[in-house]
Coordinates of C-alpha atoms in Angstrom, one line a residue:
M63 CA 67.4 86.8 78.4
T64 CA 67.5 85.9 82.3
G65 CA 68.3 82.3 83.7
T66 CA 70.8 79.6 83.1
R67 CA 72.1 78.9 79.6
A68 CA 73.3 75.4 78.1
A69 CA 76.7 75.0 78.1
E70 CA 77.4 72.5 75.8
P71 CA 80.9 72.8 73.5
H72 CA 80.4 74.0 70.1
K73 CA 80.4 71.5 67.3
K74 CA 82.8 71.6 64.4
L75 CA 80.8 72.2 60.6
G76 CA 83.0 70.4 58.4
G77 CA 86.2 70.3 60.4
F78 CA 85.7 74.5 60.5
M79 CA 83.9 76.8 62.9
R80 CA 81.9 78.9 60.8
P81 CA 80.5 81.8 62.1
L82 CA 77.2 81.0 64.4
K83 CA 74.1 83.7 64.1
D84 CA 73.9 83.8 68.0
Y85 CA 76.7 83.5 70.6
S86 CA 74.6 84.3 73.7
N87 CA 75.0 80.8 75.2
I88 CA 78.9 81.6 75.6
K89 CA 80.0 81.5 79.4
G90 CA 83.6 82.1 79.1
F91 CA 86.6 82.7 80.6
N92 CA 89.6 84.6 79.9
Y93 CA 93.2 82.7 80.3
S94 CA 97.0 82.6 79.4
L95 CA 98.6 79.9 77.6
A96 CA 102.0 79.3 80.5
S97 CA 105.4 80.3 79.5
L98 CA 107.4 77.7 77.7
K99 CA 109.3 76.6 81.0
D100 CA 105.9 76.7 82.6
Y101 CA 103.4 74.8 80.9
N102 CA 102.4 71.5 82.5
H103 CA 99.7 69.3 80.9
E104 CA 98.3 68.2 84.6
I105 CA 98.1 72.0 85.9
E106 CA 96.0 72.6 82.4
V107 CA 93.4 69.3 83.4
R108 CA 93.1 70.4 86.2
N109 CA 92.3 74.3 86.1
M110 CA 90.4 73.0 83.0
G111 CA 88.6 70.7 85.3
Y112 CA 87.6 73.5 87.5
A113 CA 86.1 75.2 84.3
K114 CA 84.1 72.4 83.4
R115 CA 82.6 72.3 87.1
L116 CA 81.8 76.1 86.9
T117 CA 79.9 75.3 83.8
L118 CA 82.1 77.4 82.0
N119 CA 82.0 76.5 77.9
S120 CA 84.4 78.5 76.5
C121 CA 88.4 79.9 77.1
R122 CA 89.8 83.6 75.5
L123 CA 93.2 82.1 75.5
F124 CA 96.2 85.0 76.0
M125 CA 99.4 84.1 74.6
H126 CA 103.2 84.9 74.6
M127 CA 105.2 85.7 70.9
E128 CA 108.2 85.8 72.9
D129 CA 107.8 82.2 73.5
W130 CA 107.5 81.4 69.5
K131 CA 110.3 83.7 69.2
K132 CA 112.3 81.2 71.6
D133 CA 111.0 78.0 70.3
S134 CA 108.0 78.2 67.5
E135 CA 107.5 74.2 67.9
R136 CA 107.5 73.9 71.8
F137 CA 104.9 77.1 71.8
L138 CA 102.7 75.4 68.9
D139 CA 102.9 71.9 71.1
N140 CA 101.8 73.6 73.9
L141 CA 98.9 75.6 71.9
R142 CA 97.7 72.2 70.6
D143 CA 97.9 70.4 73.5
F144 CA 95.8 73.0 75.5
M145 CA 93.2 73.5 73.2
T146 CA 92.7 69.6 73.2
V147 CA 92.6 69.2 77.2
A148 CA 90.1 72.0 76.7
Y149 CA 87.8 70.9 74.2
D150 CA 88.0 67.4 76.4
H151 CA 86.3 69.4 79.1
G152 CA 83.3 70.7 76.7
I153 CA 85.7 74.3 76.5
T154 CA 86.1 76.0 73.0
T155 CA 89.0 78.0 72.8
T156 CA 89.1 81.8 71.1
P157 CA 92.9 82.5 70.7
I158 CA 94.2 86.3 70.8
L159 CA 96.1 86.3 67.7
L160 CA 98.0 89.6 68.5
M161 CA 98.8 92.5 71.0
P162 CA 101.5 95.2 70.5
Y163 CA 104.9 93.9 69.5
F164 CA 108.1 95.6 69.2
T165 CA 111.3 95.5 66.9
D166 CA 114.6 94.4 68.6
D167 CA 116.2 97.9 68.7
Q168 CA 113.3 98.8 71.0
T169 CA 112.4 99.3 74.7
P170 CA 108.7 98.4 75.1
Y171 CA 107.3 101.5 76.9
W172 CA 106.3 99.9 80.2
L173 CA 109.9 99.7 80.9
S174 CA 111.2 103.1 79.2
E175 CA 111.7 106.0 81.6
D176 CA 109.3 108.0 79.5
H177 CA 106.5 105.2 80.1
S178 CA 103.8 107.0 78.5
C179 CA 104.6 108.3 75.0
S180 CA 108.0 106.5 73.4
P181 CA 108.0 104.5 71.6
I182 CA 105.2 103.7 69.6
P183 CA 105.6 100.3 69.6
G184 CA 107.4 98.8 65.6
C185 CA 104.5 96.5 64.9
Y186 CA 102.4 99.8 63.7
Y187 CA 104.6 100.7 61.0
P188 CA 104.1 98.6 57.8
E189 CA 107.6 97.8 57.0
N190 CA 107.6 95.7 60.2
Y191 CA 103.9 93.8 59.6
S192 CA 105.6 91.0 58.5
I193 CA 106.9 89.9 62.0
G194 CA 103.0 89.9 63.3
E195 CA 102.2 87.7 59.9
A196 CA 104.6 85.1 59.9
Y197 CA 103.8 84.7 64.2
V198 CA 100.1 85.0 63.2
S199 CA 100.7 82.4 60.2
D200 CA 101.8 80.0 62.7
I201 CA 98.8 79.5 64.8
I202 CA 96.5 79.3 62.1
N203 CA 98.1 76.7 60.2
A204 CA 98.9 74.9 63.9
V205 CA 95.0 75.3 65.0
A206 CA 92.7 76.3 62.2
S207 CA 91.3 73.0 61.9
H208 CA 91.5 72.6 65.6
P209 CA 87.9 71.1 67.2
G210 CA 87.9 73.4 69.7
L211 CA 88.4 76.7 67.8
L212 CA 85.5 78.5 68.1
F213 CA 86.9 81.8 66.9
W214 CA 89.9 84.2 66.0
D215 CA 90.3 87.2 68.3
V216 CA 92.8 89.4 66.3
M217 CA 94.0 91.8 68.5
N218 CA 92.9 92.3 72.4
E219 CA 92.1 96.2 73.2
P220 CA 93.9 97.9 70.4
S221 CA 93.1 101.6 71.9
W222 CA 93.9 100.6 75.1
H223 CA 98.0 101.1 75.7
G224 CA 100.4 103.4 77.4
F225 CA 102.0 104.9 74.3
L226 CA 98.3 106.2 73.0
L227 CA 96.8 106.7 76.4
S228 CA 98.9 109.6 78.1
V229 CA 99.8 111.5 74.8
D230 CA 98.2 115.3 75.5
D231 CA 98.5 116.7 72.0
P232 CA 95.1 115.3 70.2
Q233 CA 97.4 115.7 66.7
E234 CA 100.0 112.9 67.9
K235 CA 96.9 111.0 69.5
Q236 CA 95.0 111.0 66.3
K237 CA 98.1 110.4 64.5
R238 CA 98.8 107.2 66.6
L239 CA 95.3 106.0 66.8
D240 CA 95.0 105.9 62.8
M241 CA 98.2 103.6 63.2
V242 CA 96.4 101.4 65.4
W243 CA 93.7 101.0 63.3
D244 CA 95.5 100.8 59.9
F245 CA 97.2 97.9 61.7
V246 CA 93.8 96.4 62.9
R247 CA 91.9 96.3 59.7
H248 CA 95.6 95.2 57.7
F249 CA 95.2 91.9 60.3
I250 CA 91.6 91.4 59.9
K251 CA 92.1 91.0 55.9
F252 CA 95.1 89.3 56.5
V253 CA 93.7 86.5 59.2
R254 CA 90.7 86.1 56.6
E255 CA 93.0 85.7 53.4
K256 CA 94.7 82.7 55.5
D257 CA 91.7 81.2 57.3
P258 CA 88.3 82.0 55.0
V259 CA 86.4 79.9 56.6
N260 CA 86.4 80.3 60.7
A261 CA 84.7 83.3 62.4
L262 CA 86.9 86.0 63.4
G263 CA 86.2 89.4 65.5
V264 CA 88.7 92.2 67.5
G265 CA 88.7 92.4 71.6
H266 CA 87.9 96.2 71.6
T267 CA 88.2 98.2 74.8
F268 CA 85.1 99.6 74.4
I269 CA 81.8 99.4 72.6
E270 CA 82.5 102.5 70.3
D271 CA 85.9 101.1 69.0
T272 CA 83.7 99.4 67.2
E273 CA 82.5 102.6 65.1
Y274 CA 85.7 104.2 65.6
S275 CA 87.6 101.5 64.1
K276 CA 85.8 100.9 60.9
T277 CA 85.8 97.0 61.8
G278 CA 82.1 96.6 62.1
E279 CA 81.4 95.7 58.4
M280 CA 85.0 93.3 58.3
V281 CA 84.6 91.2 61.3
D282 CA 82.0 88.2 61.8
I283 CA 81.4 89.2 65.7
I284 CA 81.4 92.8 67.0
I285 CA 83.4 92.4 70.5
F286 CA 83.9 94.9 73.4
H287 CA 84.9 94.5 76.8
D288 CA 83.0 96.3 79.8
Y289 CA 84.7 97.2 83.3
L290 CA 81.8 100.1 84.2
E291 CA 80.9 101.0 87.5
T292 CA 77.3 101.0 87.9
R293 CA 74.2 98.6 86.4
S294 CA 72.9 102.0 84.6
R295 CA 76.4 102.5 82.6
V296 CA 76.8 98.4 82.0
E297 CA 73.0 98.3 80.8
A298 CA 74.0 101.1 78.2
T299 CA 76.6 99.6 76.8
C300 CA 74.9 96.6 76.7
R301 CA 72.3 98.4 74.8
R302 CA 75.0 99.8 72.4
A303 CA 76.3 96.7 71.7
V304 CA 72.8 95.7 70.7
E305 CA 72.2 98.8 68.6
L306 CA 75.6 98.2 66.7
S307 CA 74.3 94.1 66.5
Q308 CA 71.4 95.1 64.3
K309 CA 73.1 97.7 62.6
Y310 CA 75.9 95.7 61.1
G311 CA 73.8 92.1 61.2
K312 CA 76.2 90.3 63.5
P313 CA 76.2 88.8 66.8
V314 CA 77.8 90.5 69.9
I315 CA 80.1 89.1 72.9
N316 CA 81.6 90.9 76.1
N317 CA 84.6 89.0 75.9
E318 CA 86.3 90.8 79.1
T319 CA 84.4 91.9 82.3
G320 CA 84.5 91.5 86.1
C321 CA 87.2 93.6 88.4
L322 CA 87.0 94.1 91.9
C323 CA 88.9 97.2 92.2
R324 CA 87.0 98.6 88.8
S325 CA 83.4 98.6 90.8
N326 CA 82.3 96.0 88.3
P327 CA 81.6 93.0 90.3
Y328 CA 81.2 89.9 88.4
D329 CA 77.5 89.1 89.4
M330 CA 76.6 92.2 88.5
A331 CA 78.2 92.1 84.9
V332 CA 76.7 88.5 84.6
E333 CA 73.3 89.2 85.3
T334 CA 73.0 92.5 82.9
A335 CA 74.6 90.4 79.7
D336 CA 72.6 87.6 80.9
R337 CA 69.4 90.1 80.5
Y338 CA 70.5 91.1 77.0
G339 CA 71.5 87.6 75.9
I340 CA 75.3 88.9 75.6
G341 CA 77.6 85.8 75.3
W342 CA 80.4 86.8 77.8
Y343 CA 83.9 85.4 78.9
L344 CA 84.8 86.8 82.9
F345 CA 88.5 87.8 83.5
E346 CA 89.9 85.7 84.5
L347 CA 89.4 81.7 85.5
M348 CA 92.4 81.6 88.0
I349 CA 93.3 83.5 91.2
E350 CA 97.3 84.2 90.4
E351 CA 99.6 84.0 93.2
E352 CA 100.1 86.8 96.0
G353 CA 102.0 89.5 94.3
G354 CA 100.7 88.7 90.6
M355 CA 99.2 91.5 88.6
W356 CA 95.9 90.6 88.9
S357 CA 95.9 88.6 92.0
K358 CA 94.1 91.2 93.8
V359 CA 91.0 92.4 91.9
H360 CA 90.5 89.0 89.5
G361 CA 90.1 85.6 89.3
I362 CA 87.2 83.2 90.3
V363 CA 89.2 79.9 91.4
Y364 CA 92.9 78.8 93.6
P365 CA 94.8 76.5 92.5
D366 CA 93.3 74.3 95.3
G367 CA 89.6 74.5 93.9
T368 CA 88.8 76.7 96.7
V369 CA 86.8 80.5 95.6
R370 CA 87.4 84.2 96.9
D371 CA 83.6 84.6 96.2
P372 CA 80.8 82.1 96.0
S373 CA 78.6 84.8 94.5
I374 CA 80.6 84.6 91.7
V375 CA 80.2 80.9 91.3
A376 CA 76.2 81.3 91.9
A377 CA 75.8 84.3 88.9
I378 CA 77.5 82.2 86.6
L379 CA 75.1 79.3 87.0
G380 CA 72.2 82.2 86.8
F381 CA 71.7 82.6 90.4
F382 CA 71.6 86.1 91.5
R383 CA 70.9 88.2 95.3
N384 CA 68.2 89.1 96.1
R385 CA 67.7 93.1 95.9
N386 CA 64.5 93.9 95.8
E387 CA 61.8 94.5 98.5
T388 CA 60.7 90.7 98.7
A389 CA 64.3 89.7 100.3
I390 CA 63.8 88.3 104.0
Q391 CA 66.3 89.8 106.6
S392 CA 68.1 86.5 108.3
D393 CA 67.5 85.5 111.9
V394 CA 70.3 83.8 113.3
N395 CA 68.4 83.9 116.9
Q396 CA 65.5 82.1 115.8
E397 CA 65.6 79.3 117.9
G398 CA 67.9 80.5 120.2
H399 CA 71.0 79.6 119.6
A400 CA 73.0 83.3 119.5
D401 CA 72.2 83.4 123.0
K402 CA 73.3 80.2 123.8
A403 CA 76.3 80.7 121.2
I404 CA 77.2 84.2 123.7
A405 CA 76.4 82.4 127.0
A406 CA 79.1 79.6 126.1
A407 CA 81.8 82.1 124.4
R408 CA 81.0 84.5 127.7
D409 CA 81.7 81.2 130.1
A410 CA 85.0 80.3 128.3
L411 CA 86.1 84.1 128.6
E412 CA 85.3 84.0 132.7
K413 CA 86.9 81.1 133.5
R414 CA 89.8 82.0 131.3
A415 CA 89.6 79.0 129.1
G416 CA 92.5 77.2 126.9
A417 CA 92.8 77.7 123.2
E418 CA 91.4 75.0 122.0
E419 CA 88.1 75.9 124.0
L420 CA 88.2 79.5 123.2
L421 CA 88.2 78.7 119.3
E422 CA 85.4 76.2 119.8
A423 CA 83.3 78.9 121.2
A424 CA 84.6 81.5 118.4
E425 CA 83.5 78.8 115.8
N426 CA 80.4 78.7 117.3
V427 CA 79.5 82.1 117.4
A428 CA 81.5 82.8 114.0
N429 CA 79.4 80.2 111.7
L430 CA 76.2 82.1 113.0
L431 CA 78.1 85.5 112.1
E432 CA 78.5 84.5 108.4
A433 CA 75.6 82.6 108.0
G434 CA 73.4 85.5 108.6
E435 CA 76.2 87.5 106.6
L436 CA 76.3 89.5 109.3
V437 CA 80.3 90.0 109.0
P438 CA 82.7 90.8 106.0
M439 CA 83.5 88.3 104.3
A440 CA 86.9 89.0 102.5
V441 CA 88.3 87.5 105.7
P442 CA 85.7 85.3 107.2
P443 CA 86.3 84.9 111.0
T444 CA 86.3 80.7 110.6
A445 CA 89.7 81.8 108.1
R446 CA 91.3 83.4 111.6
I447 CA 90.2 80.6 113.8
A448 CA 91.6 77.9 111.0
A449 CA 94.6 79.9 111.6
Y450 CA 94.8 80.2 114.9
R451 CA 94.6 76.2 115.5
R452 CA 97.4 75.6 112.5
S453 CA 99.5 78.2 114.7
E454 CA 101.7 76.1 116.9
K455 CA 102.4 79.1 119.6
K456 CA 98.8 80.0 120.2
D457 CA 98.8 84.0 121.9
I458 CA 95.6 83.7 124.3
R459 CA 95.5 87.2 124.4
E460 CA 94.8 87.7 121.1
I461 CA 92.3 85.0 120.7
R462 CA 90.4 85.9 123.7
S463 CA 90.1 89.5 122.2
F464 CA 88.8 87.8 119.0
L465 CA 86.3 86.4 120.5
Y466 CA 85.5 89.1 122.5
N467 CA 84.7 91.1 119.5
L468 CA 83.2 88.1 117.8
V469 CA 80.4 87.9 120.3
C470 CA 79.5 91.7 120.2
R471 CA 78.9 91.6 116.7
L472 CA 76.9 88.7 117.3
K473 CA 74.7 90.8 119.6
E474 CA 75.0 93.8 117.6
G475 CA 73.4 91.9 114.4
C476 CA 70.7 90.3 116.4
D477 CA 69.5 93.4 118.7
I478 CA 70.3 91.2 122.0
V479 CA 71.1 93.4 124.9

C-alpha cells in the first residue's frame, strides 16, 4: 500500500467502537495527558489543531496513575475533555491503560541506587493487581462510551523496563518476564470483562513479544513498536507483522515509531509502514521544551506551530524524497543568481558595510544554499541571520566571518572558481 490515506475519524457503531477488520488508515501520534496542575483546555485545542492540519487522525495517549491517585475526579474530567477536543478535530484516542506501578513502600527503580535490578514493581505481584484494577475500571467507566475512543492499549511496552533489561542471570530474567506476561494477560482479561465491546491490544516493544507473551489469541489488534535502524530491518519487522496478522486473523498496528537518535527517521518509518499497509503512530506530536527527555530526538511540532523537519510533514501527507536515479540535482546558479549573490557579498565585505547590509547579502546567499539543499538544515543559515538581526549588539566581525563562509559554501556547491 502506498500514497496518501484517508484521515476521516472513525464512527462509533451503536455507541461503541467494535474491533475493525482493518486499521491501515490510521495516521496517528503519541501524546501525554497533561498533569493536573498543567492541564489547559486551550492548549489542547491548539495542539489538536496542529494534528488536524497535519491530517493525523488518532492519538495514543499516555496518562499518569499518580494524578488519578491525587484527584481521580479531576483526572477523569481532564481525560474526557481531552478526548472531546481531539474528537472535535477528527481525532480518535487510544488510551494507554497501564505502565508499571509501585506500592507505597517502594522506590521506583529509576530512582533507586541499583537502577537496574531492584525493585520489581509491586504491580507484578498478584496481591497488588487490585490497584491497577481500580484505576483501569475508573477509566473504562468514564470513557468507554465516548465517541472518540478507538481502542484500549492495555499496557505500554511490557518487556522494556530497567528491572528487566539489566538483569544478567537468565533464570532471574525469565522469572521476571513471566511475572510481566502474567500481569499483561490478567489485564487483557480484566479489560475484556469490564468492556466486552471495544477493541483492545497491547503496545508491545517488539513484534515478537506477541508470541513470547502468548497474547496473540487474546487481543483484537496486534500492536508493536519499531525503532530499528535501516530500511531492511524495518521491512523485516513489517513482514513479520503481516505474517502474525495472517496467523491470528487480526489487524496490525505500529503504534510507536520514529526516533532521530536511533537511526529511525520519521519519513523512513512512515514510508515503509505505508508500503505494507500498516497503520502507525509517530512518537510524538509535540516537541518538548528544551531540557525535556525527548526534546532533541522526538516530536513534529513546536508549541508555536513551527516544525523541526518539513520532511516529516511531507511523509505524513504521503510524499517522500526521491532516492533513485530519476532524482535531478538542483542548480541554483542556472540563471546566474549565485554569481550575483557572491558578487554582492564580496562588495559588502570589501567596502566594510554595516550589519544591515552584510546580513542582507548573507540572506541572499543563504536562501540559495537552503533552496538547493547545499547546507545542513539542523540550524539553517537563515535562522542564524534572524538571530543576528534580533541581537541588540551586533558583532560585525562575527557577521563578516559568517558571510564569508556562506560564500565559500555557495561557490563550492555551484562549482564556481
